[in-house]
Amino acid sequence: MVSLASLRAYRRFFVVAWHFLPLLLSYARDRNRFLVFGPSRQVDSETRIERANTLLESLLTLGPTFIKLGQLLSTRPDILPPEYVDELSKLQDEVPPAEWGKAEKVLEAELGPVDSNFEEFDTSAISGASLGQVYSARVDGERVAVKVRRPGIEELVEADLRVIRWSLPILMRFIGQGRAFSLENLADEFARTIREEMDYDREASMLEEIRSNFEDEDDIAIPRVIESHSGPRVLTMEFIGGTKINRVDELDEKGIDRHELATTLQRAYLQMIIQDGVFHADPHPGNLAVEDDGTIVFYDFGMSGHVDDFIQRKIVDFYIAVANQDIDGILDALIEMGTLSPEADRATMGSVMELAIEDARGEDIETYRVQQIVEQVEDTIYEFPLRLPSNLALVLRVATVVEGVCVTLDPGFDFIAVATEYLTEEGYREESIKKYVSETGDQLQASAQSLVRTPPKLERTLDRIDRDDLYARVSIEDDNDVFDLLAKRLIYGILLAFGGLTTAVLYAAEAVPAAAISGVISLIIVGLLYRSFRKRRGIRATPQFTRQNLRERRGGK
């Protein structure tokens, strides 16, 4: 017997399919003009923007789970072209709060009667999000913020996660292998993170851990948890007010140094990711405020994560390489983290990184250089070789959103200078130099040993050659299926020659119907042979650079 949850999931599947099928068909026609065959077609930027708007409307219509999915997709340039990323970045996790009567049932099921637990409770929500809503109240004379999980959200999210799981094999047929890798990671990551975000016990634990890491920092404020009034579906915290961090006019009126704010924010995230290994992963302006003395306040730790030791080391290597403008070091770090394909064109990617470094330093970049590099990428790479393993996706989200906030505060903000200063103060650059010297010493020692060992080995090899006693075993890797393609062309050529000869003989023998059939078969073979010589094409994704205004420059604005 089919359960109620399954029936709900089936119904949602058809609703979701109804919204997304037109987009998928359009995408399939981009790859093959007649869906299953035919050449690919180029899609201009205006068409992609129009489709991205359609996708945005669909996500909003489908509700909380898909709003969250859209927010996550907005940080994944390895899956979507930049036009989609730009449009989806407009998605705000702000939806009208559920009516108080339903929210009250959740609150009372978790803590008991409202009047018994709170001295005051304002039943008008001060903010509403897709998974929860926040109210103002008082406990023991202290003003607190009470976060309540949205009523009925668990059943809806589980049904939607089933739909996403069922839809994945279908989506795989419409995208390339590289994006399929990222899409699978995204689906797994999304299911995990949205469940974690609904668990307020976990959020309380992460909040307290991060808060303890910043106890000695006067310019960072994180509300403490009121444990007596919290549970898996309700989280009560100290209320800390402030000015929303992107309200720059109000900050200027209060005389707050916006450059210092940006510096403090970036250093806080560098500490979380590189040093502490646990970080707040949703730093959009709605979750960041500024007190009158310039202290930055962090809200909403539902989306948070851990960074393992290996990734921390690689991120440090990456930042040090950026600080030293060591392009090879940057590419090596990205490859070791699994973010960049080892088969990527290093010269092209090096040009991209040089441009990104200049932009991160706030330097002016000529439009023609951006266009030149974009064309270089399109000419040399079938699929832009950036991948996002699941353990790095949240880190990228943080880097992208924090960068946007910092640029809003200070348009000329130099990310590299701040990161370099932080790494130097914390001793990471000194450690890197020591490691380099140690590795160089080991290499010199290995080279000296090799000089001693090589002559006897060379002499033995030459003796075997002299005795005709040397055999070589060769293994050829063919990752691009070159031999397979050559074999197909050879077979098609033989069949074409045979078909042409057969057609001519049958026509000469006045067996016109048979000659016509043979001719049609020969034409099909001609088509297959022509197709095998065609250059592989697809929907190219233009690379994402570090700032949104860089994409504007690329468009010549």
CSV table of C-alpha atoms in Angstrom, one decimal, residues 132-499:
chain,number,residue,atom,x,y,z
A,132,GLY,CA,11.5,29.2,10.0
A,133,GLN,CA,10.4,32.6,11.4
A,134,VAL,CA,11.6,34.8,14.2
A,135,TYR,CA,9.6,36.5,17.0
A,136,SER,CA,10.6,38.9,19.7
A,137,ALA,CA,10.0,38.0,23.4
A,138,ARG,CA,11.2,38.4,26.9
A,139,VAL,CA,12.7,35.9,29.3
A,140,ASP,CA,13.7,36.9,32.9
A,141,GLY,CA,13.6,40.5,31.9
A,142,GLU,CA,15.9,40.0,28.9
A,143,ARG,CA,14.8,40.6,25.3
A,144,VAL,CA,15.3,37.5,23.2
A,145,ALA,CA,14.8,36.3,19.6
A,146,VAL,CA,12.7,33.1,19.2
A,147,LYS,CA,13.2,31.2,16.0
A,148,VAL,CA,10.3,28.7,15.3
A,149,ARG,CA,10.4,26.1,12.6
A,150,ARG,CA,7.7,26.7,9.9
A,151,PRO,CA,4.6,24.5,10.5
A,152,GLY,CA,4.5,21.4,8.3
A,153,ILE,CA,7.8,22.2,6.6
A,154,GLU,CA,9.3,18.7,7.4
A,155,GLU,CA,6.8,16.8,5.3
A,156,LEU,CA,7.1,19.3,2.4
A,157,VAL,CA,10.9,19.1,2.4
A,158,GLU,CA,11.0,15.3,2.5
A,159,ALA,CA,8.6,15.1,-0.4
A,160,ASP,CA,10.6,17.6,-2.4
A,161,LEU,CA,13.9,15.8,-1.6
A,162,ARG,CA,12.3,12.6,-3.0
A,163,VAL,CA,11.3,14.5,-6.2
A,164,ILE,CA,14.9,15.8,-6.6
A,165,ARG,CA,16.3,12.3,-6.1
A,166,TRP,CA,13.8,10.9,-8.7
A,167,SER,CA,14.6,13.8,-11.1
A,168,LEU,CA,18.4,13.4,-11.0
A,169,PRO,CA,18.7,10.5,-13.6
A,170,ILE,CA,16.5,12.5,-16.0
A,171,LEU,CA,18.6,15.7,-15.6
A,172,MET,CA,21.8,13.7,-16.2
A,173,ARG,CA,20.6,13.0,-19.8
A,174,PHE,CA,20.5,16.7,-20.5
A,175,ILE,CA,23.9,17.8,-19.3
A,176,GLY,CA,27.6,16.9,-19.9
A,177,GLN,CA,29.7,14.6,-17.8
A,178,GLY,CA,31.5,17.4,-16.0
A,179,ARG,CA,28.3,19.0,-14.9
A,180,ALA,CA,26.8,15.7,-14.0
A,181,PHE,CA,29.6,15.2,-11.4
A,182,SER,CA,28.9,18.6,-9.8
A,183,LEU,CA,25.1,18.0,-10.0
A,184,GLU,CA,25.3,14.8,-8.1
A,185,ASN,CA,27.4,16.4,-5.4
A,186,LEU,CA,25.0,19.3,-5.2
A,187,ALA,CA,22.0,17.0,-4.7
A,188,ASP,CA,23.7,15.1,-1.9
A,189,GLU,CA,24.9,18.3,-0.3
A,190,PHE,CA,21.5,20.0,-0.6
A,191,ALA,CA,19.7,17.1,1.1
A,192,ARG,CA,22.2,17.1,4.0
A,193,THR,CA,22.3,20.9,4.5
A,194,ILE,CA,18.5,21.5,4.4
A,195,ARG,CA,17.9,18.8,7.0
A,196,GLU,CA,20.7,20.2,9.1
A,197,GLU,CA,19.2,23.7,8.8
A,198,MET,CA,15.9,22.4,10.1
A,199,ASP,CA,17.6,20.9,13.2
A,200,TYR,CA,17.8,23.7,15.7
A,201,ASP,CA,19.7,21.6,18.2
A,202,ARG,CA,22.5,21.4,15.7
A,203,GLU,CA,22.3,25.1,15.0
A,204,ALA,CA,22.5,25.9,18.7
A,205,SER,CA,25.6,23.7,19.0
A,206,MET,CA,27.3,25.3,15.9
A,207,LEU,CA,26.4,28.8,17.2
A,208,GLU,CA,28.0,28.2,20.6
A,209,GLU,CA,31.1,26.6,19.1
A,210,ILE,CA,31.7,29.6,16.7
A,211,ARG,CA,30.8,32.0,19.5
A,212,SER,CA,33.5,30.5,21.8
A,213,ASN,CA,36.1,30.9,19.0
A,214,PHE,CA,35.4,34.7,19.0
A,215,GLU,CA,35.1,35.3,22.7
A,216,ASP,CA,38.2,37.5,22.8
A,217,GLU,CA,37.3,39.5,19.7
A,218,ASP,CA,35.7,42.8,20.6
A,219,ASP,CA,34.6,43.6,17.1
A,220,ILE,CA,32.6,40.4,16.6
A,221,ALA,CA,29.2,39.7,18.4
A,222,ILE,CA,27.4,36.4,18.3
A,223,PRO,CA,24.2,36.0,20.3
A,224,ARG,CA,24.2,33.3,23.1
A,225,VAL,CA,21.7,30.5,23.2
A,226,ILE,CA,19.0,30.4,25.9
A,227,GLU,CA,19.1,26.6,26.4
A,228,SER,CA,16.1,26.5,28.8
A,229,HIS,CA,13.9,27.8,26.0
A,230,SER,CA,15.3,25.9,23.0
A,231,GLY,CA,14.8,22.5,21.3
A,232,PRO,CA,14.9,20.8,17.9
A,233,ARG,CA,12.2,23.0,16.5
A,234,VAL,CA,12.6,26.2,18.6
A,235,LEU,CA,15.7,28.2,19.2
A,236,THR,CA,15.8,31.1,21.7
A,237,MET,CA,18.7,33.5,21.6
A,238,GLU,CA,19.9,36.7,23.1
A,239,PHE,CA,18.6,39.6,21.1
A,240,ILE,CA,21.3,41.8,19.6
A,241,GLY,CA,20.1,44.7,17.4
A,242,GLY,CA,22.1,46.6,14.8
A,243,THR,CA,22.0,48.3,11.3
A,244,LYS,CA,21.8,45.9,8.3
A,245,ILE,CA,25.4,45.7,6.9
A,246,ASN,CA,24.4,46.8,3.4
A,247,ARG,CA,22.7,50.0,4.5
A,248,VAL,CA,25.8,52.0,3.7
A,249,ASP,CA,24.1,55.4,4.0
A,250,GLU,CA,23.0,54.7,7.6
A,251,LEU,CA,26.5,53.4,8.4
A,252,ASP,CA,28.0,56.6,7.1
A,253,GLU,CA,25.6,58.7,9.2
A,254,LYS,CA,26.8,56.8,12.3
A,255,GLY,CA,30.4,57.6,11.3
A,256,ILE,CA,31.4,53.9,10.9
A,257,ASP,CA,34.5,53.1,8.8
A,258,ARG,CA,33.2,50.8,6.0
A,259,HIS,CA,36.7,49.8,4.9
A,260,GLU,CA,37.4,48.6,8.5
A,261,LEU,CA,34.1,46.7,8.5
A,262,ALA,CA,35.0,44.9,5.3
A,263,THR,CA,38.5,44.0,6.7
A,264,THR,CA,37.0,42.7,10.0
A,265,LEU,CA,34.4,40.6,8.1
A,266,GLN,CA,37.0,39.0,5.8
A,267,ARG,CA,39.4,38.3,8.6
A,268,ALA,CA,36.6,36.7,10.7
A,269,TYR,CA,35.8,34.3,7.8
A,270,LEU,CA,39.5,33.6,7.2
A,271,GLN,CA,39.8,32.6,10.9
A,272,MET,CA,36.7,30.4,10.7
A,273,ILE,CA,37.8,28.6,7.6
A,274,ILE,CA,41.5,28.4,7.9
A,275,GLN,CA,42.1,28.3,11.7
A,276,ASP,CA,38.9,27.1,13.5
A,277,GLY,CA,37.6,24.7,10.9
A,278,VAL,CA,33.9,25.6,11.7
A,279,PHE,CA,32.2,28.5,9.9
A,280,HIS,CA,28.9,30.5,9.5
A,281,ALA,CA,27.9,29.6,5.9
A,282,ASP,CA,25.1,32.1,5.1
A,283,PRO,CA,26.7,35.6,5.3
A,284,HIS,CA,24.1,37.5,3.2
A,285,PRO,CA,23.3,41.0,4.4
A,286,GLY,CA,20.1,39.8,6.2
A,287,ASN,CA,22.3,37.8,8.5
A,288,LEU,CA,24.9,40.5,9.2
A,289,ALA,CA,24.3,43.7,11.2
A,290,VAL,CA,26.5,46.4,12.7
A,291,GLU,CA,26.3,47.9,16.1
A,292,ASP,CA,26.8,51.7,16.7
A,293,ASP,CA,30.4,51.1,17.8
A,294,GLY,CA,31.3,49.1,14.6
A,295,THR,CA,30.9,45.6,16.0
A,296,ILE,CA,29.7,43.1,13.4
A,297,VAL,CA,26.8,40.9,14.6
A,298,PHE,CA,26.2,37.4,13.1
A,299,TYR,CA,22.7,35.9,12.9
A,300,ASP,CA,21.2,32.6,11.7
A,301,PHE,CA,23.7,29.7,12.0
A,302,GLY,CA,21.3,27.1,10.4
A,303,MET,CA,23.6,27.0,7.4
A,304,SER,CA,27.1,26.3,8.8
A,305,GLY,CA,29.8,23.8,8.2
A,306,HIS,CA,33.2,22.2,9.0
A,307,VAL,CA,36.4,22.2,7.0
A,308,ASP,CA,38.7,19.2,7.4
A,309,ASP,CA,42.5,19.6,8.0
A,310,PHE,CA,43.5,18.7,4.4
A,311,ILE,CA,41.2,21.3,2.8
A,312,GLN,CA,42.4,23.9,5.4
A,313,ARG,CA,46.0,23.2,4.3
A,314,LYS,CA,45.1,23.4,0.6
A,315,ILE,CA,43.2,26.7,1.1
A,316,VAL,CA,46.3,28.1,2.9
A,317,ASP,CA,48.4,27.0,0.0
A,318,PHE,CA,46.0,28.6,-2.4
A,319,TYR,CA,46.0,31.9,-0.5
A,320,ILE,CA,49.8,31.9,-0.2
A,321,ALA,CA,50.2,31.2,-3.9
A,322,VAL,CA,47.7,34.1,-4.6
A,323,ALA,CA,49.7,36.4,-2.3
A,324,ASN,CA,52.9,35.5,-4.1
A,325,GLN,CA,51.2,35.7,-7.5
A,326,ASP,CA,52.4,32.1,-8.1
A,327,ILE,CA,50.1,31.0,-10.9
A,328,ASP,CA,51.4,27.4,-11.0
A,329,GLY,CA,51.0,27.2,-7.2
A,330,ILE,CA,47.3,28.4,-7.5
A,331,LEU,CA,46.6,25.8,-10.2
A,332,ASP,CA,48.3,23.0,-8.2
A,333,ALA,CA,46.3,23.9,-5.1
A,334,LEU,CA,43.0,23.9,-7.1
A,335,ILE,CA,43.9,20.5,-8.7
A,336,GLU,CA,44.8,18.9,-5.3
A,337,MET,CA,41.5,20.1,-3.8
A,338,GLY,CA,39.6,18.5,-6.7
A,339,THR,CA,38.3,21.9,-7.8
A,340,LEU,CA,40.1,22.0,-11.1
A,341,SER,CA,40.4,19.1,-13.6
A,342,PRO,CA,44.0,17.9,-14.1
A,343,GLU,CA,43.4,17.9,-17.8
A,344,ALA,CA,42.6,21.6,-17.8
A,345,ASP,CA,44.6,23.8,-20.2
A,346,ARG,CA,47.1,25.4,-17.8
A,347,ALA,CA,48.0,28.3,-20.0
A,348,THR,CA,44.4,29.3,-20.4
A,349,MET,CA,43.6,28.8,-16.7
A,350,GLY,CA,46.7,30.8,-15.9
A,351,SER,CA,45.4,33.7,-17.9
A,352,VAL,CA,42.1,33.5,-16.1
A,353,MET,CA,43.8,33.4,-12.7
A,354,GLU,CA,45.9,36.5,-13.5
A,355,LEU,CA,42.8,38.4,-14.4
A,356,ALA,CA,41.0,37.2,-11.3
A,357,ILE,CA,44.0,38.3,-9.1
A,358,GLU,CA,44.0,41.8,-10.7
A,359,ASP,CA,40.2,42.1,-10.1
A,360,ALA,CA,40.5,40.9,-6.5
A,361,ARG,CA,43.1,43.7,-5.9
A,362,GLY,CA,40.5,46.2,-7.1
A,363,GLU,CA,42.6,47.1,-10.2
A,364,ASP,CA,40.9,48.4,-13.4
A,365,ILE,CA,40.8,45.8,-16.1
A,366,GLU,CA,40.4,46.6,-19.8
A,367,THR,CA,37.3,45.1,-21.4
A,368,TYR,CA,39.3,43.8,-24.4
A,369,ARG,CA,41.4,41.7,-22.1
A,370,VAL,CA,38.4,40.1,-20.5
A,371,GLN,CA,36.9,39.4,-24.0
A,372,GLN,CA,40.3,38.0,-25.1
A,373,ILE,CA,40.5,35.5,-22.3
A,374,VAL,CA,36.8,34.5,-22.6
A,375,GLU,CA,37.4,33.7,-26.3
A,376,GLN,CA,40.6,31.8,-25.3
A,377,VAL,CA,38.6,29.7,-22.8
A,378,GLU,CA,35.8,29.0,-25.4
A,379,ASP,CA,38.3,28.0,-28.1
A,380,THR,CA,40.3,25.6,-25.9
A,381,ILE,CA,37.9,24.0,-23.4
A,382,TYR,CA,34.8,22.0,-24.3
A,383,GLU,CA,33.5,22.2,-20.7
A,384,PHE,CA,34.9,24.7,-18.3
A,385,PRO,CA,37.0,22.5,-16.1
A,386,LEU,CA,35.9,23.8,-12.7
A,387,ARG,CA,34.4,21.2,-10.3
A,388,LEU,CA,33.0,21.7,-6.8
A,389,PRO,CA,33.4,18.7,-4.5
A,390,SER,CA,30.8,18.6,-1.8
A,391,ASN,CA,33.3,19.5,1.0
A,392,LEU,CA,34.1,22.8,-0.8
A,393,ALA,CA,30.7,23.9,-2.0
A,394,LEU,CA,29.8,25.7,1.3
A,395,VAL,CA,33.2,27.3,1.4
A,396,LEU,CA,32.7,28.7,-2.1
A,397,ARG,CA,29.3,30.0,-1.1
A,398,VAL,CA,30.9,31.8,1.9
A,399,ALA,CA,33.7,33.3,-0.3
A,400,THR,CA,31.2,34.5,-3.0
A,401,VAL,CA,28.7,36.1,-0.6
A,402,VAL,CA,31.3,37.7,1.7
A,403,GLU,CA,33.0,39.1,-1.3
A,404,GLY,CA,29.7,40.7,-2.4
A,405,VAL,CA,29.2,42.2,1.0
A,406,CYS,CA,32.8,43.6,1.2
A,407,VAL,CA,32.5,45.2,-2.3
A,408,THR,CA,29.3,46.8,-1.2
A,409,LEU,CA,31.0,48.3,1.8
A,410,ASP,CA,34.2,49.3,-0.1
A,411,PRO,CA,34.1,49.0,-3.9
A,412,GLY,CA,38.0,49.2,-4.0
A,413,PHE,CA,38.5,46.6,-1.3
A,414,ASP,CA,41.8,44.6,-1.8
A,415,PHE,CA,41.0,41.0,-0.7
A,416,ILE,CA,44.5,39.7,-1.4
A,417,ALA,CA,46.2,42.4,0.7
A,418,VAL,CA,43.9,41.5,3.7
A,419,ALA,CA,44.4,37.8,3.3
A,420,THR,CA,48.2,38.2,2.9
A,421,GLU,CA,48.4,40.3,6.1
A,422,TYR,CA,46.3,37.7,8.0
A,423,LEU,CA,48.4,34.8,6.8
A,424,THR,CA,51.6,36.6,7.7
A,425,GLU,CA,50.4,37.6,11.2
A,426,GLU,CA,49.3,34.0,11.9
A,427,GLY,CA,52.6,32.6,10.7
A,428,TYR,CA,51.3,30.6,7.7
A,429,ARG,CA,53.6,32.2,5.2
A,430,GLU,CA,56.6,31.6,7.4
A,431,GLU,CA,55.6,27.9,7.7
A,432,SER,CA,55.2,27.7,3.9
A,433,ILE,CA,58.7,29.0,3.4
A,434,LYS,CA,60.1,26.5,5.9
A,435,LYS,CA,58.2,23.7,4.2
A,436,TYR,CA,59.5,24.9,0.8
A,437,VAL,CA,63.1,24.9,2.1
A,438,SER,CA,62.7,21.4,3.6
A,439,GLU,CA,61.2,20.0,0.4
A,440,THR,CA,64.0,21.6,-1.7
A,441,GLY,CA,66.6,20.0,0.6
A,442,ASP,CA,64.9,16.6,0.3
A,443,GLN,CA,64.9,17.0,-3.5
A,444,LEU,CA,68.6,17.9,-3.6
A,445,GLN,CA,69.4,14.8,-1.4
A,446,ALA,CA,67.3,12.6,-3.7
A,447,SER,CA,69.1,14.0,-6.7
A,448,ALA,CA,72.5,13.4,-5.2
A,449,GLN,CA,71.5,9.7,-4.4
A,450,SER,CA,70.3,9.4,-8.0
A,451,LEU,CA,73.6,10.6,-9.4
A,452,VAL,CA,75.3,7.8,-7.5
A,453,ARG,CA,72.8,5.0,-8.5
A,454,THR,CA,72.2,5.9,-12.1
A,455,PRO,CA,75.6,5.0,-13.8
A,456,PRO,CA,75.6,1.3,-12.7
A,457,LYS,CA,72.0,1.0,-13.8
A,458,LEU,CA,72.7,2.6,-17.2
A,459,GLU,CA,75.7,0.4,-17.7
A,460,ARG,CA,73.6,-2.8,-17.1
A,461,THR,CA,70.9,-1.5,-19.5
A,462,LEU,CA,73.5,-0.9,-22.2
A,463,ASP,CA,74.9,-4.4,-21.7
A,464,ARG,CA,71.4,-5.9,-22.2
A,465,ILE,CA,70.9,-3.9,-25.4
A,466,ASP,CA,74.3,-5.1,-26.7
A,467,ARG,CA,73.2,-8.7,-26.0
A,468,ASP,CA,69.8,-8.1,-27.8
A,469,ASP,CA,68.2,-9.0,-24.4
A,470,LEU,CA,66.1,-5.8,-23.8
A,471,TYR,CA,62.3,-5.8,-24.0
A,472,ALA,CA,60.0,-2.9,-23.6
A,473,ARG,CA,56.4,-3.1,-22.4
A,474,VAL,CA,54.2,-0.2,-23.7
A,475,SER,CA,50.8,0.8,-22.4
A,476,ILE,CA,48.9,3.5,-24.3
A,477,GLU,CA,46.2,5.5,-22.5
A,478,ASP,CA,43.4,6.7,-24.7
A,479,ASP,CA,41.2,8.8,-22.4
A,480,ASN,CA,39.8,10.7,-25.4
A,481,ASP,CA,38.9,7.5,-27.4
A,482,VAL,CA,41.2,8.5,-30.3
A,483,PHE,CA,41.8,4.9,-31.4
A,484,ASP,CA,38.1,4.1,-31.2
A,485,LEU,CA,37.3,7.1,-33.4
A,486,LEU,CA,39.9,6.1,-35.9
A,487,ALA,CA,38.5,2.6,-36.0
A,488,LYS,CA,35.0,3.9,-36.6
A,489,ARG,CA,36.2,6.1,-39.5
A,490,LEU,CA,38.1,3.2,-41.0
A,491,ILE,CA,35.0,0.9,-40.9
A,492,TYR,CA,32.8,3.7,-42.2
A,493,GLY,CA,35.3,4.3,-45.1
A,494,ILE,CA,35.4,0.6,-46.0
A,495,LEU,CA,31.5,0.3,-45.9
A,496,LEU,CA,31.2,3.5,-48.0
A,497,ALA,CA,33.6,2.2,-50.6
A,498,PHE,CA,31.8,-1.2,-50.7
A,499,GLY,CA,28.4,0.5,-50.8
